[in-house]
Amino acid sequence: MLGNRNRLGTRLDLSLKLGGPDGVYDLGVRANGSGVSASTQALPLKVDRTGPKITGPNPRILGSRTPIGTKRATSTQMRWTVSDKLSKVAWARLQRKKSDGTWVDVGAPSNTGAPITLKPGTTYKLRVKSKDTLGNSAASATLRARLVVFDSKNGAWRTRGTGWKQKPRRSAIGGSILKATGRTGSARITVSGKAVALVSPIGPTRGKLRVRIDDGRWEKIGLKAAKDADRRVVWSHKLPAGKHTISVQGVKGKSAIDALFVIQ
């Protein structure tokens, strides 16, 4: 309650009730005095003490034939959404938790996502922090991300009687590939995680393969390119929670499987 008496002896009372939740409230001003009574039209008062709402981050391994280095480090896009009903979002950015417990920024601020390079065998603790134009801040739940590589020699691949054959290849991730010609049966592997990607060699003599998750729709993948190149991400996808079977079939020409990358 704020009060002030002017020269005429009239008192202006201003009442603010801020104990409720954030939102837009009607602000009324009323003046009472000896023989005088007046009130204004209600004015909207915005109360915002809460930071932006964050959904994510959610990982997806970058496709579009992204190259994989010999150390198997993988470019991954972390995606999120951020919104604020009462104020504008000032900024949002990805952060990584260091071993000493401090959070450090990763990449430039973005309201939609940022890339990060993941190395196999390392568990990353990631979050998104955001602030609105009033200075209210918020942070997402911590995401744990660990990159696991299933190369063509891994026993999790089931290929017996499918037409896929193991062939040594020094430039491949595990020193070999699964190769096939023409139509084949399904090379299968069952995994669990948040995102998955298929790595294959590409080149002018390569054909096509197709991939699906569980009993979902087949996706055709062309492996033809102007020049030969190894360790390329030719397909990537998000994974729902639980275990899922990834099936790969040769469709036309020469096709090959180098490895499957999974973010757990």
PDB file of N, CA and C in Angstrom, residues 217-251:
ATOM      1  N   ARG A 217       8.948 -48.249 -41.364  1.00  0.00           N
ATOM      2  CA  ARG A 217       9.097 -48.044 -42.811  1.00  0.00           C
ATOM      3  C   ARG A 217      10.558 -48.155 -43.226  1.00  0.00           C
ATOM      4  N   TRP A 218      10.786 -48.809 -44.373  1.00  0.00           N
ATOM      5  CA  TRP A 218      12.140 -48.889 -44.923  1.00  0.00           C
ATOM      6  C   TRP A 218      12.544 -47.540 -45.498  1.00  0.00           C
ATOM      7  N   GLU A 219      13.779 -47.137 -45.274  1.00  0.00           N
ATOM      8  CA  GLU A 219      14.330 -45.912 -45.849  1.00  0.00           C
ATOM      9  C   GLU A 219      15.482 -46.284 -46.780  1.00  0.00           C
ATOM     10  N   LYS A 220      15.367 -45.929 -48.059  1.00  0.00           N
ATOM     11  CA  LYS A 220      16.420 -46.235 -49.024  1.00  0.00           C
ATOM     12  C   LYS A 220      17.555 -45.220 -48.901  1.00  0.00           C
ATOM     13  N   ILE A 221      18.786 -45.730 -48.961  1.00  0.00           N
ATOM     14  CA  ILE A 221      19.974 -44.893 -48.808  1.00  0.00           C
ATOM     15  C   ILE A 221      20.895 -45.122 -50.009  1.00  0.00           C
ATOM     16  N   GLY A 222      21.160 -44.081 -50.763  1.00  0.00           N
ATOM     17  CA  GLY A 222      22.096 -44.172 -51.873  1.00  0.00           C
ATOM     18  C   GLY A 222      23.528 -43.981 -51.396  1.00  0.00           C
ATOM     19  N   LEU A 223      24.434 -44.823 -51.874  1.00  0.00           N
ATOM     20  CA  LEU A 223      25.837 -44.760 -51.468  1.00  0.00           C
ATOM     21  C   LEU A 223      26.740 -44.246 -52.581  1.00  0.00           C
ATOM     22  N   LYS A 224      26.153 -43.878 -53.693  1.00  0.00           N
ATOM     23  CA  LYS A 224      26.956 -43.419 -54.825  1.00  0.00           C
ATOM     24  C   LYS A 224      27.457 -42.007 -54.575  1.00  0.00           C
ATOM     25  N   ALA A 225      28.738 -41.763 -54.953  1.00  0.00           N
ATOM     26  CA  ALA A 225      29.351 -40.443 -54.801  1.00  0.00           C
ATOM     27  C   ALA A 225      30.411 -40.276 -55.880  1.00  0.00           C
ATOM     28  N   ALA A 226      30.805 -39.049 -56.126  1.00  0.00           N
ATOM     29  CA  ALA A 226      31.786 -38.779 -57.177  1.00  0.00           C
ATOM     30  C   ALA A 226      33.147 -39.389 -56.855  1.00  0.00           C
ATOM     31  N   LYS A 227      33.504 -39.418 -55.557  1.00  0.00           N
ATOM     32  CA  LYS A 227      34.795 -39.963 -55.141  1.00  0.00           C
ATOM     33  C   LYS A 227      34.602 -40.967 -54.011  1.00  0.00           C
ATOM     34  N   ASP A 228      35.545 -41.905 -53.918  1.00  0.00           N
ATOM     35  CA  ASP A 228      35.512 -42.869 -52.824  1.00  0.00           C
ATOM     36  C   ASP A 228      35.804 -42.159 -51.505  1.00  0.00           C
ATOM     37  N   ALA A 229      35.056 -42.527 -50.482  1.00  0.00           N
ATOM     38  CA  ALA A 229      35.275 -41.972 -49.150  1.00  0.00           C
ATOM     39  C   ALA A 229      34.818 -42.986 -48.116  1.00  0.00           C
ATOM     40  N   ASP A 230      35.574 -43.127 -47.061  1.00  0.00           N
ATOM     41  CA  ASP A 230      35.247 -44.071 -45.998  1.00  0.00           C
ATOM     42  C   ASP A 230      34.650 -43.352 -44.799  1.00  0.00           C
ATOM     43  N   ARG A 231      34.024 -44.152 -43.944  1.00  0.00           N
ATOM     44  CA  ARG A 231      33.512 -43.676 -42.647  1.00  0.00           C
ATOM     45  C   ARG A 231      32.591 -42.471 -42.797  1.00  0.00           C
ATOM     46  N   ARG A 232      31.519 -42.653 -43.547  1.00  0.00           N
ATOM     47  CA  ARG A 232      30.536 -41.581 -43.738  1.00  0.00           C
ATOM     48  C   ARG A 232      29.210 -41.959 -43.080  1.00  0.00           C
ATOM     49  N   VAL A 233      28.613 -40.982 -42.370  1.00  0.00           N
ATOM     50  CA  VAL A 233      27.282 -41.199 -41.785  1.00  0.00           C
ATOM     51  C   VAL A 233      26.262 -41.082 -42.916  1.00  0.00           C
ATOM     52  N   VAL A 234      25.660 -42.193 -43.289  1.00  0.00           N
ATOM     53  CA  VAL A 234      24.715 -42.197 -44.416  1.00  0.00           C
ATOM     54  C   VAL A 234      23.260 -42.208 -43.953  1.00  0.00           C
ATOM     55  N   TRP A 235      23.040 -42.443 -42.653  1.00  0.00           N
ATOM     56  CA  TRP A 235      21.663 -42.486 -42.124  1.00  0.00           C
ATOM     57  C   TRP A 235      21.727 -42.242 -40.624  1.00  0.00           C
ATOM     58  N   SER A 236      20.804 -41.416 -40.119  1.00  0.00           N
ATOM     59  CA  SER A 236      20.727 -41.190 -38.671  1.00  0.00           C
ATOM     60  C   SER A 236      19.276 -41.012 -38.274  1.00  0.00           C
ATOM     61  N   HIS A 237      18.990 -41.320 -37.013  1.00  0.00           N
ATOM     62  CA  HIS A 237      17.605 -41.272 -36.554  1.00  0.00           C
ATOM     63  C   HIS A 237      17.575 -41.169 -35.035  1.00  0.00           C
ATOM     64  N   LYS A 238      16.491 -40.560 -34.518  1.00  0.00           N
ATOM     65  CA  LYS A 238      16.242 -40.578 -33.082  1.00  0.00           C
ATOM     66  C   LYS A 238      15.678 -41.946 -32.688  1.00  0.00           C
ATOM     67  N   LEU A 239      15.861 -42.329 -31.422  1.00  0.00           N
ATOM     68  CA  LEU A 239      15.327 -43.592 -30.933  1.00  0.00           C
ATOM     69  C   LEU A 239      14.410 -43.350 -29.742  1.00  0.00           C
ATOM     70  N   PRO A 240      13.226 -43.972 -29.745  1.00  0.00           N
ATOM     71  CA  PRO A 240      12.388 -43.935 -28.537  1.00  0.00           C
ATOM     72  C   PRO A 240      13.048 -44.768 -27.437  1.00  0.00           C
ATOM     73  N   ALA A 241      12.526 -44.641 -26.227  1.00  0.00           N
ATOM     74  CA  ALA A 241      13.056 -45.413 -25.110  1.00  0.00           C
ATOM     75  C   ALA A 241      12.856 -46.908 -25.342  1.00  0.00           C
ATOM     76  N   GLY A 242      13.751 -47.719 -24.798  1.00  0.00           N
ATOM     77  CA  GLY A 242      13.640 -49.172 -24.915  1.00  0.00           C
ATOM     78  C   GLY A 242      14.588 -49.756 -25.954  1.00  0.00           C
ATOM     79  N   LYS A 243      14.511 -51.074 -26.127  1.00  0.00           N
ATOM     80  CA  LYS A 243      15.357 -51.762 -27.101  1.00  0.00           C
ATOM     81  C   LYS A 243      14.711 -51.737 -28.484  1.00  0.00           C
ATOM     82  N   HIS A 244      15.560 -51.606 -29.513  1.00  0.00           N
ATOM     83  CA  HIS A 244      15.073 -51.544 -30.889  1.00  0.00           C
ATOM     84  C   HIS A 244      16.024 -52.317 -31.807  1.00  0.00           C
ATOM     85  N   THR A 245      15.443 -52.938 -32.817  1.00  0.00           N
ATOM     86  CA  THR A 245      16.235 -53.692 -33.787  1.00  0.00           C
ATOM     87  C   THR A 245      16.397 -52.871 -35.059  1.00  0.00           C
ATOM     88  N   ILE A 246      17.645 -52.658 -35.449  1.00  0.00           N
ATOM     89  CA  ILE A 246      17.971 -51.956 -36.681  1.00  0.00           C
ATOM     90  C   ILE A 246      18.266 -53.003 -37.751  1.00  0.00           C
ATOM     91  N   SER A 247      17.565 -52.934 -38.872  1.00  0.00           N
ATOM     92  CA  SER A 247      17.755 -53.885 -39.972  1.00  0.00           C
ATOM     93  C   SER A 247      18.315 -53.142 -41.180  1.00  0.00           C
ATOM     94  N   VAL A 248      19.326 -53.768 -41.835  1.00  0.00           N
ATOM     95  CA  VAL A 248      19.951 -53.176 -43.011  1.00  0.00           C
ATOM     96  C   VAL A 248      19.951 -54.213 -44.131  1.00  0.00           C
ATOM     97  N   GLN A 249      19.454 -53.827 -45.306  1.00  0.00           N
ATOM     98  CA  GLN A 249      19.417 -54.721 -46.466  1.00  0.00           C
ATOM     99  C   GLN A 249      20.096 -54.058 -47.665  1.00  0.00           C
ATOM    100  N   GLY A 250      20.842 -54.876 -48.420  1.00  0.00           N
ATOM    101  CA  GLY A 250      21.341 -54.407 -49.696  1.00  0.00           C
ATOM    102  C   GLY A 250      20.196 -54.371 -50.700  1.00  0.00           C
ATOM    103  N   VAL A 251      20.154 -53.353 -51.557  1.00  0.00           N
ATOM    104  CA  VAL A 251      19.073 -53.189 -52.527  1.00  0.00           C
ATOM    105  C   VAL A 251      19.577 -53.319 -53.953  1.00  0.00           C
TER     106      VAL A 251
END
